[in-house]
PDB file of C-alpha atoms in Angstrom:
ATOM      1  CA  UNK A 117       0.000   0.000   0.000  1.00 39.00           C
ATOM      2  CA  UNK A 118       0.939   3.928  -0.551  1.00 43.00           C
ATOM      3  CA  UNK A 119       0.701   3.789   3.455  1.00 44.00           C
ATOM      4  CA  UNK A 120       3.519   5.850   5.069  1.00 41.00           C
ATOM      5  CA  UNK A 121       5.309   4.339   8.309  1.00 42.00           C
ATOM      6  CA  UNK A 122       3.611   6.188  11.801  1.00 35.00           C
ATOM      7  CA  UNK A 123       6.145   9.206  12.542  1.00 35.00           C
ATOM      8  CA  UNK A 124       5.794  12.764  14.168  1.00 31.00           C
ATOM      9  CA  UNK A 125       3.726  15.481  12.362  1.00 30.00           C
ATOM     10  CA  UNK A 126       6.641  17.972  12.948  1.00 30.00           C
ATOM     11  CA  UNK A 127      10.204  16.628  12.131  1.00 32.00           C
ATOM     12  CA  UNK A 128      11.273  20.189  13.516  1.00 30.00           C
ATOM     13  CA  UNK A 129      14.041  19.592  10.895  1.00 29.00           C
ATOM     14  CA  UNK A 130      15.679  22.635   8.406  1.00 30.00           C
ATOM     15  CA  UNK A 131      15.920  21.539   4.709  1.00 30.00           C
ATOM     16  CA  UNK A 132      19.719  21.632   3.571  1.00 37.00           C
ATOM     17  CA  UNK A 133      21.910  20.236   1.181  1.00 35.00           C
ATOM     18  CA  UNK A 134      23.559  18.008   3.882  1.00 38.00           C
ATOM     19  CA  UNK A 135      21.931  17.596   7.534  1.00 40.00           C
ATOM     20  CA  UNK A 136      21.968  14.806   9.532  1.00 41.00           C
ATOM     21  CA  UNK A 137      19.969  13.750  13.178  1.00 39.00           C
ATOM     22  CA  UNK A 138      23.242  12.083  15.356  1.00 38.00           C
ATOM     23  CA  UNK A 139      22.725   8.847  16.235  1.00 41.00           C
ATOM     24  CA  UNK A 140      22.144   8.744  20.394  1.00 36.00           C
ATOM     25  CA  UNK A 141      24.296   5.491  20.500  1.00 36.00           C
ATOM     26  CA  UNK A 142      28.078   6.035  20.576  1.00 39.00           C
ATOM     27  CA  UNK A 143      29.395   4.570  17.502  1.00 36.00           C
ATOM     28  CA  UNK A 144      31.822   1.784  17.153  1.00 46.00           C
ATOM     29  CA  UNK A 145      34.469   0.798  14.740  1.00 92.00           C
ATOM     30  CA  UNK A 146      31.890  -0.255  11.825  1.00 96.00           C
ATOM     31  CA  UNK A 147      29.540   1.926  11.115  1.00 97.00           C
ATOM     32  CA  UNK A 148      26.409   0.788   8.923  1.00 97.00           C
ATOM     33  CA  UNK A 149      25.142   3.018   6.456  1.00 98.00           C
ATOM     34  CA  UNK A 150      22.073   2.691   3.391  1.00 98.00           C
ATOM     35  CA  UNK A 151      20.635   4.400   0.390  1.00 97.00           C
ATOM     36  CA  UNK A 152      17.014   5.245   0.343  1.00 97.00           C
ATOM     37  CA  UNK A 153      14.744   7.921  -0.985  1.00 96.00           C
ATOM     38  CA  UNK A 154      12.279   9.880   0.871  1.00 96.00           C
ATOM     39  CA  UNK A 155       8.698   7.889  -0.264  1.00 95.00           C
ATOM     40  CA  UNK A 156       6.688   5.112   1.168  1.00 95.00           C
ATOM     41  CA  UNK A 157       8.482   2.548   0.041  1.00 96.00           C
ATOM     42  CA  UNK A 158      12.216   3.596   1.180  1.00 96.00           C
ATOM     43  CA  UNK A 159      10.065   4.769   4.409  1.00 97.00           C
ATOM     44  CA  UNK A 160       8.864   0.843   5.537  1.00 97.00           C
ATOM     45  CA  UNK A 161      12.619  -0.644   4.180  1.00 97.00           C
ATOM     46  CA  UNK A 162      14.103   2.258   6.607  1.00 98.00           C
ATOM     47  CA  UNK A 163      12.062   0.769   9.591  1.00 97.00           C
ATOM     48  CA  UNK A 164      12.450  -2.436   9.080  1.00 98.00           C
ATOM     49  CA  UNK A 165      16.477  -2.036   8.765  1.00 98.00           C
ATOM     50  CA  UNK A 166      16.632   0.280  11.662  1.00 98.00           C
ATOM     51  CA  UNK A 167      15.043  -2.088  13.774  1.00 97.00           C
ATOM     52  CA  UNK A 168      17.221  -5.447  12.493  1.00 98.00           C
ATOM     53  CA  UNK A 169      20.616  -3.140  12.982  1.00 97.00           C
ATOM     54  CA  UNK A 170      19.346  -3.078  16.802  1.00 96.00           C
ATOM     55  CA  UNK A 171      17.960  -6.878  17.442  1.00 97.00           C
ATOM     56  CA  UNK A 172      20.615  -8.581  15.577  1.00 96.00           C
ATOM     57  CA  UNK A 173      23.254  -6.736  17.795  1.00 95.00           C
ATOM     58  CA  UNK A 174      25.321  -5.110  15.004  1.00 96.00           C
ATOM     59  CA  UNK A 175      27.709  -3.341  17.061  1.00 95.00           C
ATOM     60  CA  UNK A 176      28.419   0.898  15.972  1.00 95.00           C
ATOM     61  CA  UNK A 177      25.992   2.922  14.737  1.00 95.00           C
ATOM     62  CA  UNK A 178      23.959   2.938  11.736  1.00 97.00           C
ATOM     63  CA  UNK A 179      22.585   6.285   9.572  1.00 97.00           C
ATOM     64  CA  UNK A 180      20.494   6.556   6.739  1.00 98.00           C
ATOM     65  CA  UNK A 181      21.254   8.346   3.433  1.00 97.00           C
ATOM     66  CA  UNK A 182      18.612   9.877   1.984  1.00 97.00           C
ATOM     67  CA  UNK A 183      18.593  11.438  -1.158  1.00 96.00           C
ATOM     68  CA  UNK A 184      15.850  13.985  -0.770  1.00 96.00           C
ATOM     69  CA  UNK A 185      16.009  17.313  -2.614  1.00 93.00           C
ATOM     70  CA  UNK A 186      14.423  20.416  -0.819  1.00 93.00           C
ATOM     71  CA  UNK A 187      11.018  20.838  -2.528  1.00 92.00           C
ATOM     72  CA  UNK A 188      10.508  16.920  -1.480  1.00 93.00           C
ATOM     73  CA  UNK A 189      12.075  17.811   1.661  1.00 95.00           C
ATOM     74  CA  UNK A 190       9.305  20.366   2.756  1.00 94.00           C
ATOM     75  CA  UNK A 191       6.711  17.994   2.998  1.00 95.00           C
ATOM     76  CA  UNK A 192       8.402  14.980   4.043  1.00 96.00           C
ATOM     77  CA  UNK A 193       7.473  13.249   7.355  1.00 94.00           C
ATOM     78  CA  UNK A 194       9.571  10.613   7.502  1.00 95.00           C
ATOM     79  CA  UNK A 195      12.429  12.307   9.229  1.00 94.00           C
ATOM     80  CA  UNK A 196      12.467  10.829  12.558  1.00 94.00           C
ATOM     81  CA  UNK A 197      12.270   6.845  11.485  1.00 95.00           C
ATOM     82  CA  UNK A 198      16.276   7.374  12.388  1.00 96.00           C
ATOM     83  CA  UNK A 199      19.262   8.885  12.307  1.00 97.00           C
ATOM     84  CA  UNK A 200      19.566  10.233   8.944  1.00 97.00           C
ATOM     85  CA  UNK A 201      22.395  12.169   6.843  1.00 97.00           C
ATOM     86  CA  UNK A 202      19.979  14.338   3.943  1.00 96.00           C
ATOM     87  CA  UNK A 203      21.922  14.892   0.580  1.00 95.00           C
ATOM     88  CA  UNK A 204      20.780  15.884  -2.792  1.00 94.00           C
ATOM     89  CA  UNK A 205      18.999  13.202  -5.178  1.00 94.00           C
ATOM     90  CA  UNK A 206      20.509  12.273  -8.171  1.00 91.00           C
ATOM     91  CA  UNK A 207      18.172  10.131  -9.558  1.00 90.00           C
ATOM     92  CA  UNK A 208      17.930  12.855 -12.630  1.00 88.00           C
ATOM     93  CA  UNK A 209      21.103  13.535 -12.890  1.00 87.00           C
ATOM     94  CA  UNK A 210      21.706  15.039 -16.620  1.00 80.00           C
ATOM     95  CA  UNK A 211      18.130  14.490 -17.403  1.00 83.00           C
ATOM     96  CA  UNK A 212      18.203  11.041 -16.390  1.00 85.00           C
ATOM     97  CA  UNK A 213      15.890   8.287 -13.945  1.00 85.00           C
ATOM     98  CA  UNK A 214      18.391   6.721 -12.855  1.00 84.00           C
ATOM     99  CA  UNK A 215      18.020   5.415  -8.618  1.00 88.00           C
ATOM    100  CA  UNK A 216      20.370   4.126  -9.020  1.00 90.00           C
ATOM    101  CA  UNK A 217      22.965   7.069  -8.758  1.00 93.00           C
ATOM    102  CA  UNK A 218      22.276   7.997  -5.429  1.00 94.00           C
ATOM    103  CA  UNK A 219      24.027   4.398  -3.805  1.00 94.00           C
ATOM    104  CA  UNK A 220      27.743   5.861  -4.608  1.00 94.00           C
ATOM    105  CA  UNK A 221      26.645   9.689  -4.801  1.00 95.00           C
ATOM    106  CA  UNK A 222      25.358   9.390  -1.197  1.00 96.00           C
ATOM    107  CA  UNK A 223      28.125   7.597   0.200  1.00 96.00           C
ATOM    108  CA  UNK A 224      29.989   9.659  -1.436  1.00 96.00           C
ATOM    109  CA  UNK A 225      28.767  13.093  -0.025  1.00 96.00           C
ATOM    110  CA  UNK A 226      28.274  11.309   3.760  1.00 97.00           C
ATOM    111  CA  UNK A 227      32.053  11.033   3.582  1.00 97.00           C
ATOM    112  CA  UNK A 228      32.373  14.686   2.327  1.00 96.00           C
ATOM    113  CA  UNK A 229      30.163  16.196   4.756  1.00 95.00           C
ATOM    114  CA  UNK A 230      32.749  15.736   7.933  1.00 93.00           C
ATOM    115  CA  UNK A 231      29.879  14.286   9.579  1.00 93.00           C
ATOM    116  CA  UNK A 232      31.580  10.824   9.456  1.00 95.00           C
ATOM    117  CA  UNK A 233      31.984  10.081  13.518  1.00 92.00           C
ATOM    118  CA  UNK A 234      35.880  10.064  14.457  1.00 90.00           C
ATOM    119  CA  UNK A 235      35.954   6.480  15.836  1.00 91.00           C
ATOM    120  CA  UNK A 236      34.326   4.734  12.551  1.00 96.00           C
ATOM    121  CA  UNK A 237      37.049   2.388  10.895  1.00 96.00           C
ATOM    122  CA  UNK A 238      34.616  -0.146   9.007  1.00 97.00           C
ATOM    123  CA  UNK A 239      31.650   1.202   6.951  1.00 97.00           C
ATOM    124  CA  UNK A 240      28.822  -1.404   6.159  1.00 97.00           C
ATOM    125  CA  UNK A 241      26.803  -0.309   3.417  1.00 97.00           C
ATOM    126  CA  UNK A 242      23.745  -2.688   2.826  1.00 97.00           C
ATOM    127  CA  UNK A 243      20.634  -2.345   0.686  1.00 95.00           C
ATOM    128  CA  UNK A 244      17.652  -0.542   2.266  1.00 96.00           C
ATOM    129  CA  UNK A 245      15.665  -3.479   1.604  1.00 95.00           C
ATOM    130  CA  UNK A 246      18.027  -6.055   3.050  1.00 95.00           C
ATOM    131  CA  UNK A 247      18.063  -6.867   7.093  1.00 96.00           C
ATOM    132  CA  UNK A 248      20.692  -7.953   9.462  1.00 97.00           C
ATOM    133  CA  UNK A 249      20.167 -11.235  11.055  1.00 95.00           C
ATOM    134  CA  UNK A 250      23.322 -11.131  13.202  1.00 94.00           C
ATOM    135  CA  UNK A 251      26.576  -9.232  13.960  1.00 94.00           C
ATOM    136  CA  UNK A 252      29.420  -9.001  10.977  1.00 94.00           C
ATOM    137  CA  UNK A 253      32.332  -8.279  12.572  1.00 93.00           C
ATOM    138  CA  UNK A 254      35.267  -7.058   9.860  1.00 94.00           C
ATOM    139  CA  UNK A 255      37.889  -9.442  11.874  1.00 91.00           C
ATOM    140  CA  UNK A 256      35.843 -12.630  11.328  1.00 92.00           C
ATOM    141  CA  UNK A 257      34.932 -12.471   7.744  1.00 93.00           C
ATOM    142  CA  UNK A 258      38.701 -10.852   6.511  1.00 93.00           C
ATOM    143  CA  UNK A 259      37.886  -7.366   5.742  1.00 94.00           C
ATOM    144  CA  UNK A 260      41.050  -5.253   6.008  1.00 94.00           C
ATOM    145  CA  UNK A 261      42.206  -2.007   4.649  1.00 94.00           C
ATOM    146  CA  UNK A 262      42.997  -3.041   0.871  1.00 93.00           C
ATOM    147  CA  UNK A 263      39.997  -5.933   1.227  1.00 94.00           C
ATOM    148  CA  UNK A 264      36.338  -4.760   0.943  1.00 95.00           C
ATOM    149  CA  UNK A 265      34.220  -8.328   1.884  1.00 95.00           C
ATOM    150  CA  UNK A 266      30.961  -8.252  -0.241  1.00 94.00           C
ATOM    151  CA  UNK A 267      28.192 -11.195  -1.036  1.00 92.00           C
ATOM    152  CA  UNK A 268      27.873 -12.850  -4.502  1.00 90.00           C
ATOM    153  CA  UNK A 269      25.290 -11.720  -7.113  1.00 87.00           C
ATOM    154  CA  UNK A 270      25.942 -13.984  -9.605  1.00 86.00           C
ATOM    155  CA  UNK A 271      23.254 -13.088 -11.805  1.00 83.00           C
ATOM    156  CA  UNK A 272      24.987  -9.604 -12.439  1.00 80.00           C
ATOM    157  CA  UNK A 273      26.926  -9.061 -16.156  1.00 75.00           C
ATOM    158  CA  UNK A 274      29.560  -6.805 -17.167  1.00 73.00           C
ATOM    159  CA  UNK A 275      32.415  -8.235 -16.024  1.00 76.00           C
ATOM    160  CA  UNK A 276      33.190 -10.413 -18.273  1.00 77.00           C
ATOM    161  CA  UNK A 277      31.901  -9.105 -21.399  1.00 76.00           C
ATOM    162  CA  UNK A 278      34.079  -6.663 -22.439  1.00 83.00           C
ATOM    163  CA  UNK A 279      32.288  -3.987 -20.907  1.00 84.00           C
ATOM    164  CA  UNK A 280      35.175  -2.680 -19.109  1.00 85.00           C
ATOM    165  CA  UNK A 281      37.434  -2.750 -22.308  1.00 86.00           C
ATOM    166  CA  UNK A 282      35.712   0.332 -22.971  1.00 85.00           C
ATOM    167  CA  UNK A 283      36.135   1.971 -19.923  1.00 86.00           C
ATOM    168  CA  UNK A 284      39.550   1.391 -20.289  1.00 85.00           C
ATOM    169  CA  UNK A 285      39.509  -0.557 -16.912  1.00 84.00           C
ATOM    170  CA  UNK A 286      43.299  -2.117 -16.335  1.00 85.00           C
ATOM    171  CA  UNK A 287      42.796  -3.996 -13.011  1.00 84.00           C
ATOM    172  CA  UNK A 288      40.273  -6.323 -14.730  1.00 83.00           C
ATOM    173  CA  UNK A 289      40.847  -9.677 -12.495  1.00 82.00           C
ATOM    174  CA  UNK A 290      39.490  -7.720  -9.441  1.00 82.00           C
ATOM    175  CA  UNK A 291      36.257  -7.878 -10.648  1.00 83.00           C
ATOM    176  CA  UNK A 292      33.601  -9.202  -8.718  1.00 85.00           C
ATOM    177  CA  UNK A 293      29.793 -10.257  -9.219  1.00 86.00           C
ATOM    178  CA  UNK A 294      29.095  -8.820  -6.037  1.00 88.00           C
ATOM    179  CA  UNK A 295      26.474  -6.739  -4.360  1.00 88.00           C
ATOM    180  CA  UNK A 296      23.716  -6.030  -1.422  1.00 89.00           C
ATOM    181  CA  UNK A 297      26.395  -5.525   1.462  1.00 93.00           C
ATOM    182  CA  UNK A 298      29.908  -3.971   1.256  1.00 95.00           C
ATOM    183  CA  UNK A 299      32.392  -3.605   3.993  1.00 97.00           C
ATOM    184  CA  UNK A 300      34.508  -1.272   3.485  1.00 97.00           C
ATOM    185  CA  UNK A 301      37.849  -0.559   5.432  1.00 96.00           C
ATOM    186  CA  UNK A 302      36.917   3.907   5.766  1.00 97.00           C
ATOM    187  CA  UNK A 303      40.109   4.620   3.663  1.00 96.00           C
ATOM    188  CA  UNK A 304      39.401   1.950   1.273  1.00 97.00           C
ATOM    189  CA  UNK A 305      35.765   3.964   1.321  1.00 97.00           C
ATOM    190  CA  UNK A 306      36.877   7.539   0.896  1.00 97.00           C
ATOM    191  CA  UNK A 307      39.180   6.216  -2.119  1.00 96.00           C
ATOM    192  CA  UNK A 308      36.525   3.850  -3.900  1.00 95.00           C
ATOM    193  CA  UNK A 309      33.808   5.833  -3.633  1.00 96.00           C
ATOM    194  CA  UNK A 310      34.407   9.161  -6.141  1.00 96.00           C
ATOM    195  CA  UNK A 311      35.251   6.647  -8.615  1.00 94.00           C
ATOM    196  CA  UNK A 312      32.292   4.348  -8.113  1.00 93.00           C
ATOM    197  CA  UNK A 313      29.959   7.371  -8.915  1.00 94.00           C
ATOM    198  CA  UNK A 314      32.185   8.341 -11.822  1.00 93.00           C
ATOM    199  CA  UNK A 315      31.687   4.364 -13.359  1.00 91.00           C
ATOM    200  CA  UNK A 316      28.102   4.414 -12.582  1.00 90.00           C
ATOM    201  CA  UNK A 317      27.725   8.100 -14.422  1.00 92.00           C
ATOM    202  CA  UNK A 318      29.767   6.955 -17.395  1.00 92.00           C
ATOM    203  CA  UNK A 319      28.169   3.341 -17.827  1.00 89.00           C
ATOM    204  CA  UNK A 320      24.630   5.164 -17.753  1.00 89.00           C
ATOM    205  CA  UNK A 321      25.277   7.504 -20.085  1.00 90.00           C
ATOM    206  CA  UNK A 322      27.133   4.845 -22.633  1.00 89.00           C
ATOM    207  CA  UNK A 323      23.784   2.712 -22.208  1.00 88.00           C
ATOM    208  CA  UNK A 324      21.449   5.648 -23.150  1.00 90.00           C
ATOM    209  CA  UNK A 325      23.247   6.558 -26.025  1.00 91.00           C
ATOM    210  CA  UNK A 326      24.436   2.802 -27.975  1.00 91.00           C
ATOM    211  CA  UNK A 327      21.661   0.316 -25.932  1.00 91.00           C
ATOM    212  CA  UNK A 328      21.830  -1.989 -28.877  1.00 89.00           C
ATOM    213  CA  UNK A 329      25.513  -2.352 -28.282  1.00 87.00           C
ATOM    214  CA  UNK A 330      25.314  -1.956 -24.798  1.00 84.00           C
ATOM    215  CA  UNK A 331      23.315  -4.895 -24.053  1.00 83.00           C
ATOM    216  CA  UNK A 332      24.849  -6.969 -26.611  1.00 81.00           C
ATOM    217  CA  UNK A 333      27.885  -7.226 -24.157  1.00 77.00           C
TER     218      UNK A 333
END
């Protein structure tokens, strides 16, 4: 249903560019982040996440990025489902509609903002419409600054294709059919994540303009 989640009539919140509502837990060494938009839909994934980040005992704290621009913004009541960073959507970027944009673009501006907190070594970044069954702790499943741990989408193409031949992509036998959850070691984060928005750009735009080629590949 078109049913929004129960919150507050008055977020008492300030549209900006980039604001955020601090998370009342202190936060740990991983830090969980997500992408949603600010509708229904991304409303009930947002609860249901929020609440699975606290029962499954996910240690650090955990902050929503929601791409929300201001007009949007104004009449939004979703603010308070939790603690949430607010950046620009990019879904129509260059006069595209494209969601897809906003999973690098808002990781992307959470780690410009300075609002990343000091002790965070470990980002998790997980699908809004994904939940957390128990802890994942970077130590037991390898992550490591210079190893990002992620879970196998097998279905995915592109990497194999020749796809990245025309991207010009050297390091070809990293890549990875991978997707849903990502930890990231935060340096291995701030480095990865101007480019992943770049990719994503530059693959959208190559698929808009030759799709016959495109997904003949």
């Amino acid at each position: 249903s078109g049913a929004a989640p129960p919150t507050s009539a008055d977020p008492h919140y300030t549209a900006s560019a980039h604001t955020s509502m601090a998370s009342s837990a202190p936060a740990g060494s991983v830090h969980t982040v997500f992408s949603a938009e600010c509708n229904p839909m991304f409303d009930w994934h947002s609860v249901a996440l929020f609440h699975s980040h606290r029962t499954s005992g996910q240690p650090g704290g955990i902050t929503r990025l929601l791409a929300c621009d201001k007009e949007a913004l104004a009449s939004y009541r979703g603010l308070d489902i939790g603690p949430t960073f607010v950046h620009p959507n990019l879904r129509h970027w260059a006069g595209h509609n494209y969601a897809a944009l906003n999973k690098p673009g808002s990781v992307k501006a959470w780690l410009e903002s300075g609002e990343v907190p000091e002790s965070v070594e470990y980002v998790l970044f997980i699908d809004a419409d994904m939940l957390i069954n128990r802890p994942l702790i970077p130590a037991e499943v390898g992550a490591r600054r210079g190893t990002v741990v992620s879970a196998p989408y097998d279905y995915l193409v592109g990497t194999a294709q020749g796809l990245a031949d025309l991207f010009n992509v050297s390091n070809q036998q990293m890549m990875a059919r991978c997707g849903g959850m990502h930890l990231f070691h935060l340096d291995d984060l701030r480095r990865i994540a101007p480019l992943w928005l770049e990719y994503t750009q530059r693959v959208r735009v190559f698929a808009c303009e030759q799709p016959k080629r495109f997904y003949e590949l």
